Coordinates of C-alpha atoms and ligand atoms in Angstrom, one line a residue:
M1103 CA -51.1 -42.2 100.6
T1104 CA -47.7 -40.6 100.3
A1105 CA -46.5 -37.5 98.5
Q1106 CA -45.2 -38.5 95.1
P1107 CA -41.9 -37.1 94.0
T1108 CA -42.0 -35.3 90.7
N1109 CA -39.9 -33.1 88.5
L1110 CA -40.1 -29.7 90.1
T1111 CA -37.6 -28.0 87.8
G1112 CA -38.8 -24.6 86.7
L1113 CA -41.6 -24.5 89.3
D1114 CA -41.9 -21.3 91.4
L1115 CA -42.3 -23.3 94.7
R1116 CA -43.1 -20.3 96.8
A1117 CA -45.9 -19.1 94.4
E1118 CA -47.2 -22.7 94.2
I1119 CA -47.2 -23.1 97.9
D1120 CA -49.1 -19.9 98.3
R1121 CA -51.7 -20.9 95.6
L1122 CA -52.2 -24.3 97.2
R1123 CA -52.4 -22.9 100.7
K1124 CA -55.4 -20.8 99.6
E1125 CA -57.0 -23.5 97.4
R1126 CA -56.8 -26.1 100.3
N1127 CA -57.7 -23.6 103.0
A1128 CA -54.5 -24.7 104.7
V1129 CA -52.5 -23.2 107.5
I1130 CA -48.7 -23.7 107.6
L1131 CA -47.3 -24.0 111.2
A1132 CA -43.5 -24.0 111.5
H1133 CA -41.3 -24.6 114.5
Y1134 CA -38.4 -22.2 115.2
Y1135 CA -36.0 -25.0 114.3
Q1136 CA -37.1 -25.1 110.7
S1137 CA -34.9 -23.6 107.9
P1138 CA -35.3 -19.9 107.3
E1139 CA -37.0 -20.5 103.9
I1140 CA -39.7 -22.5 105.6
Q1141 CA -40.1 -20.1 108.5
D1142 CA -40.5 -17.2 106.0
L1143 CA -43.4 -19.0 104.3
A1144 CA -45.2 -20.1 107.5
D1145 CA -48.5 -18.5 108.7
Y1146 CA -47.3 -19.1 112.3
I1147 CA -43.9 -19.8 113.8
G1148 CA -43.6 -20.9 117.4
D1149 CA -42.5 -23.4 120.0
S1150 CA -44.4 -26.6 120.8
L1151 CA -46.9 -25.0 123.2
E1152 CA -47.7 -22.1 120.9
L1153 CA -48.1 -24.3 117.9
S1154 CA -50.3 -26.8 119.8
K1155 CA -52.6 -23.9 120.7
K1156 CA -52.7 -22.6 117.1
A1157 CA -53.5 -26.1 115.8
A1158 CA -56.4 -26.4 118.3
A1159 CA -57.8 -22.9 117.5
T1160 CA -57.4 -22.8 113.7
D1161 CA -60.4 -22.7 111.4
A1162 CA -58.4 -24.0 108.4
D1163 CA -59.3 -27.4 106.9
V1164 CA -55.7 -28.5 106.6
I1165 CA -52.7 -28.1 109.0
V1166 CA -49.3 -28.4 107.3
F1167 CA -47.0 -29.0 110.2
C1168 CA -43.4 -28.1 109.5
G1169 CA -41.8 -29.6 112.5
V1170 CA -41.3 -33.2 113.6
K1171 CA -43.8 -36.1 113.8
F1172 CA -44.7 -35.8 117.5
M1173 CA -45.7 -32.2 116.9
A1174 CA -47.9 -33.0 114.0
E1175 CA -49.5 -35.8 116.0
T1176 CA -50.1 -33.3 118.8
A1177 CA -51.9 -31.1 116.3
K1178 CA -54.0 -34.1 115.2
I1179 CA -54.9 -35.1 118.8
L1180 CA -56.1 -31.5 119.5
A1181 CA -57.8 -31.0 116.1
P1182 CA -59.0 -34.4 114.9
E1183 CA -61.4 -33.1 112.3
K1184 CA -58.5 -31.4 110.4
I1185 CA -56.3 -33.0 107.8
V1186 CA -52.8 -32.8 109.3
V1187 CA -49.9 -33.4 107.0
L1188 CA -46.1 -33.5 107.7
P1189 CA -43.7 -32.8 104.8
D1190 CA -41.5 -35.8 105.8
M1191 CA -42.9 -38.6 107.9
N1192 CA -39.3 -39.6 108.9
A1193 CA -38.9 -36.4 110.9
G1194 CA -38.7 -38.0 114.3
C1195 CA -36.9 -37.0 117.5
S1196 CA -34.2 -38.7 119.6
L1197 CA -36.3 -38.1 122.7
E1198 CA -39.3 -40.0 121.3
D1199 CA -37.0 -42.8 120.2
A1200 CA -35.5 -43.1 123.7
C1201 CA -38.9 -43.8 125.3
P1202 CA -40.6 -46.9 123.8
P1203 CA -44.2 -47.0 125.1
E1204 CA -44.0 -50.6 126.5
K1205 CA -40.9 -49.8 128.5
F1206 CA -42.5 -46.6 129.8
K1207 CA -45.6 -48.5 130.7
A1208 CA -43.6 -51.0 132.7
F1209 CA -41.7 -48.2 134.5
R1210 CA -45.0 -46.6 135.4
E1211 CA -46.3 -49.9 136.7
A1212 CA -43.2 -50.3 138.9
H1213 CA -43.9 -46.9 140.5
P1214 CA -47.7 -46.9 141.1
D1215 CA -47.5 -44.0 143.6
H1216 CA -45.9 -41.7 141.1
I1217 CA -47.7 -39.5 138.5
A1218 CA -46.1 -39.1 135.1
L1219 CA -45.2 -35.6 134.1
T1220 CA -44.0 -36.0 130.5
Y1221 CA -42.2 -33.7 128.1
I1222 CA -44.2 -33.2 124.9
N1223 CA -41.3 -34.7 122.8
C1224 CA -42.7 -38.3 123.0
S1225 CA -45.0 -40.6 121.1
T1226 CA -48.8 -40.4 121.2
E1227 CA -48.7 -43.8 123.1
V1228 CA -46.5 -42.3 125.8
K1229 CA -48.8 -39.2 126.0
A1230 CA -51.7 -41.7 126.6
L1231 CA -49.7 -43.3 129.4
S1232 CA -49.0 -39.9 131.1
D1233 CA -50.9 -37.7 133.5
V1234 CA -49.7 -34.2 132.4
I1235 CA -47.7 -33.1 129.4
V1236 CA -45.3 -30.2 129.6
T1237 CA -43.3 -28.2 127.1
S1238 CA -40.1 -26.3 127.9
S1239 CA -42.1 -23.1 128.2
S1240 CA -44.8 -24.5 130.5
A1241 CA -42.9 -27.0 132.6
E1242 CA -42.0 -24.6 135.4
T1243 CA -45.5 -23.2 135.7
I1244 CA -47.0 -26.7 135.8
L1245 CA -44.5 -28.2 138.2
A1246 CA -45.0 -25.3 140.6
Q1247 CA -48.7 -26.4 140.9
I1248 CA -47.9 -30.0 141.9
P1249 CA -47.7 -30.6 145.7
A1250 CA -44.2 -31.0 147.0
D1251 CA -44.9 -34.5 148.4
Q1252 CA -46.4 -35.8 145.2
K1253 CA -43.9 -38.4 143.7
I1254 CA -43.3 -37.8 140.0
I1255 CA -41.8 -39.7 137.0
F1256 CA -40.3 -37.2 134.5
G1257 CA -39.5 -38.3 131.0
P1258 CA -38.1 -38.6 128.4
D1259 CA -35.5 -35.8 128.7
R1260 CA -33.2 -36.3 131.7
H1261 CA -31.6 -32.9 131.2
L1262 CA -34.8 -30.9 131.4
G1263 CA -36.0 -33.1 134.3
G1264 CA -32.6 -32.6 136.1
Y1265 CA -32.8 -28.8 135.5
L1266 CA -36.3 -28.8 137.0
N1267 CA -35.2 -31.0 140.0
R1268 CA -32.4 -28.6 140.8
K1269 CA -34.5 -25.4 140.3
F1270 CA -37.5 -26.6 142.4
G1271 CA -35.6 -28.9 144.9
R1272 CA -37.6 -31.9 143.6
E1273 CA -36.6 -35.5 143.3
M1274 CA -38.4 -36.5 140.2
L1275 CA -37.4 -39.9 138.8
L1276 CA -35.8 -39.2 135.5
W1277 CA -36.2 -41.2 132.3
P1278 CA -32.7 -41.5 130.6
G1279 CA -33.5 -39.8 127.2
V1280 CA -31.5 -36.9 125.7
C1281 CA -31.8 -34.6 122.7
I1282 CA -28.9 -35.4 120.4
V1283 CA -28.8 -31.8 119.3
H1284 CA -28.5 -30.1 122.7
E1285 CA -26.3 -32.9 124.0
A1286 CA -23.7 -32.0 121.3
F1287 CA -22.8 -28.5 122.7
S1288 CA -19.2 -28.4 124.1
E1289 CA -18.4 -26.8 127.4
T1290 CA -14.8 -26.3 126.4
E1291 CA -15.8 -24.6 123.1
L1292 CA -18.4 -22.5 124.9
L1293 CA -15.8 -21.2 127.4
K1294 CA -13.5 -20.3 124.5
L1295 CA -16.4 -18.4 122.8
K1296 CA -17.2 -16.6 126.0
A1297 CA -13.6 -15.5 126.3
Q1298 CA -13.7 -14.1 122.8
H1299 CA -16.9 -12.1 123.6
P1300 CA -16.4 -10.9 127.2
G1301 CA -19.7 -9.7 128.7
A1302 CA -21.9 -11.4 126.1
P1303 CA -24.6 -13.3 128.0
V1304 CA -25.4 -17.0 127.2
A1305 CA -29.0 -18.2 126.7
A1306 CA -29.5 -22.0 126.9
H1307 CA -32.3 -24.4 126.3
P1308 CA -32.9 -26.7 129.3
E1309 CA -32.5 -29.7 127.0
C1310 CA -28.7 -28.9 127.3
P1311 CA -26.6 -30.8 129.8
P1312 CA -25.7 -29.1 133.1
T1313 CA -22.2 -28.4 131.8
I1314 CA -23.8 -25.9 129.4
V1315 CA -26.8 -24.7 131.5
D1316 CA -24.4 -23.8 134.4
H1317 CA -22.7 -21.2 132.2
A1318 CA -26.0 -19.7 131.1
D1319 CA -27.3 -16.3 132.1
Y1320 CA -30.8 -17.3 130.9
V1321 CA -32.3 -20.8 130.7
G1322 CA -35.6 -21.2 128.9
S1323 CA -37.7 -22.4 126.0
T1324 CA -37.1 -21.2 122.4
S1325 CA -39.8 -18.5 122.8
G1326 CA -38.3 -17.6 126.2
I1327 CA -34.8 -17.2 124.6
L1328 CA -36.3 -15.0 121.9
N1329 CA -37.9 -12.8 124.5
Y1330 CA -34.6 -12.7 126.5
A1331 CA -32.8 -11.5 123.3
K1332 CA -35.1 -8.4 123.3
T1333 CA -34.4 -7.5 126.9
M1334 CA -30.8 -8.7 127.5
P1335 CA -28.1 -6.4 128.5
G1336 CA -25.7 -5.5 125.6
D1337 CA -26.0 -6.3 122.0
T1338 CA -24.3 -9.7 121.6
L1339 CA -25.9 -13.0 122.7
I1340 CA -24.5 -16.6 122.7
V1341 CA -27.3 -19.0 121.9
A1342 CA -27.2 -22.6 123.1
T1343 CA -30.1 -24.1 121.2
E1344 CA -30.8 -25.2 117.6
P1345 CA -29.3 -22.4 115.5
H1346 CA -32.2 -21.9 113.2
I1347 CA -33.9 -19.9 115.9
I1348 CA -31.3 -17.2 115.2
H1349 CA -33.2 -16.3 112.0
Q1350 CA -36.1 -14.9 114.0
M1351 CA -33.8 -13.1 116.4
E1352 CA -32.0 -11.4 113.5
K1353 CA -35.3 -10.4 111.9
A1354 CA -36.6 -8.9 115.1
L1355 CA -33.4 -7.4 116.3
P1356 CA -31.2 -6.6 113.3
H1357 CA -28.9 -4.3 115.3
K1358 CA -27.9 -7.1 117.7
T1359 CA -25.4 -10.0 117.1
F1360 CA -26.3 -13.6 117.8
I1361 CA -23.7 -16.4 117.9
G1362 CA -24.6 -20.1 117.9
A1363 CA -22.8 -22.0 120.7
P1364 CA -20.4 -24.5 119.2
G1365 CA -20.3 -28.3 119.3
A1366 CA -17.2 -30.4 120.1
D1367 CA -15.5 -29.6 116.8
G1368 CA -16.0 -25.9 117.3
N1369 CA -18.5 -25.8 114.4
C1370 CA -22.1 -25.0 115.5
N1371 CA -23.4 -26.7 112.3
C1372 CA -23.4 -30.0 114.2
N1373 CA -26.2 -28.6 116.3
I1374 CA -28.7 -28.5 113.4
C1375 CA -31.5 -30.9 114.2
P1376 CA -31.2 -33.7 111.5
Y1377 CA -34.9 -34.5 111.9
M1378 CA -36.2 -31.0 111.5
A1379 CA -33.8 -30.6 108.5
L1380 CA -35.7 -33.4 106.6
N1381 CA -38.5 -30.9 105.8
T1382 CA -37.6 -28.9 102.7
L1383 CA -39.4 -26.4 100.5
E1384 CA -39.9 -29.2 97.8
K1385 CA -41.5 -31.5 100.3
L1386 CA -43.7 -28.7 101.7
Y1387 CA -45.0 -28.1 98.2
L1388 CA -45.6 -31.9 97.6
T1389 CA -47.4 -32.3 100.9
L1390 CA -49.7 -29.4 100.1
R1391 CA -50.3 -30.7 96.6
D1392 CA -51.0 -34.3 97.5
L1393 CA -52.3 -33.8 101.1
A1394 CA -49.9 -36.5 102.2
P1395 CA -48.3 -37.9 104.2
R1396 CA -51.2 -37.6 106.7
I1397 CA -51.2 -38.1 110.4
E1398 CA -53.8 -40.7 111.4
I1399 CA -54.4 -41.7 115.1
E1400 CA -56.8 -44.4 116.3
E1401 CA -59.6 -42.7 118.2
S1402 CA -59.4 -44.4 121.6
L1403 CA -55.6 -43.7 121.7
R1404 CA -56.2 -40.1 120.6
L1405 CA -58.7 -39.5 123.4
Q1406 CA -56.4 -41.1 126.0
A1407 CA -53.5 -38.9 124.8
K1408 CA -55.7 -35.8 124.7
R1409 CA -56.4 -36.0 128.5
S1410 CA -52.7 -35.3 129.4
L1411 CA -52.5 -32.6 126.7
D1412 CA -55.7 -30.9 128.0
K1413 CA -54.3 -31.0 131.5
M1414 CA -51.1 -29.2 130.2
I1415 CA -53.1 -26.5 128.5
E1416 CA -55.2 -26.0 131.7
M1417 CA -52.3 -26.0 134.0
A1418 CA -50.1 -23.8 131.7
A1419 CA -52.9 -21.2 132.1
G1420 CA -52.9 -21.8 135.9
T1421 CA -56.5 -22.9 136.0
V1422 CA -56.1 -26.3 137.7
G1423 CA -56.1 -26.7 141.5
Q1424 CA -53.5 -28.8 143.3
G1425 CA -56.2 -31.4 144.2
D1426 CA -56.8 -32.2 140.6
L1427 CA -53.6 -34.2 140.3
G1428 CA -52.9 -37.6 141.8
A1429 CA -51.2 -40.9 140.9
R1430 CA -53.3 -43.2 138.8
Ligands
SF4_837 S1 -33.9 -30.6 118.5 FE1 -33.8 -32.5 119.8 S2 -35.7 -32.5 120.9 FE2 -36.0 -31.1 119.1 S3 -36.8 -32.5 117.5 FE3 -34.6 -32.4 117.2 S4 -33.8 -34.2 118.3 FE4 -35.9 -33.8 119.1

């Protein structure tokens, strides 16, 4: 079943979304990279880890996930009894695309003494092949709990993995995936921007390449960057992540100035995630109206993927001992 397009002319979409949300006992979860109009309608806004926890804890009957497909699948893995819908089923992710499950499986089999620490930006099948999932906000806490002599495969984001390797002095084997959005920032343009705003700190997401991260005063997840914006010195921040996060910064800190780091053409619009941008207010309305398109996951695959997500949630809370991890 898919949401059927219809003539929406004259419809008050916000009012209709509110009416349907109540009627369906639905909760709308939105990632920080969604458009401001969707963020402003959401019940909860957050990063991947925060939204996973919200999905697992909600008592709503329907989860409308305004993000990308792997995020909605994560919600379904953690809350299988809920109806989980995504406004546009084509909202994918370049990191997921870069890591086909059969290739990942072969890579794991070629390294039987390694555990797989895997970024949440991957398919359900890859989660099922992994030992522990991490998000950008939980990766450091989780890696710090893994013994130094434990060999690790880290995928699919080579920049996040490389950042963790440098920070923790590890030698994780890195899967060669990248986020096309964070890959697009330009070091030359960033340096020009820094020169125009002397003293303004730079906050960067660890999905950025080292050429950007090396100029950052703060490196962290979207929620980490938001927190940094509240405590940073000065009142101007250069932000090297998807620019829609700036909406929440401007709402929370209207007296401060936030500038999106530029791409190679000097125009930060090229850093808008094309997958996240597929979700629109119209599609959000249709998905609530039709309860489609829905996320469905075969049960044995779901249970297999849930193990690595459960491990993430336990380890992010610091409740797992070092002996609990080992190569498969
Ligand atoms: S911003 Fe990058 S990592 Fe996030 S969904 Fe878009 S392509 Fe994937």
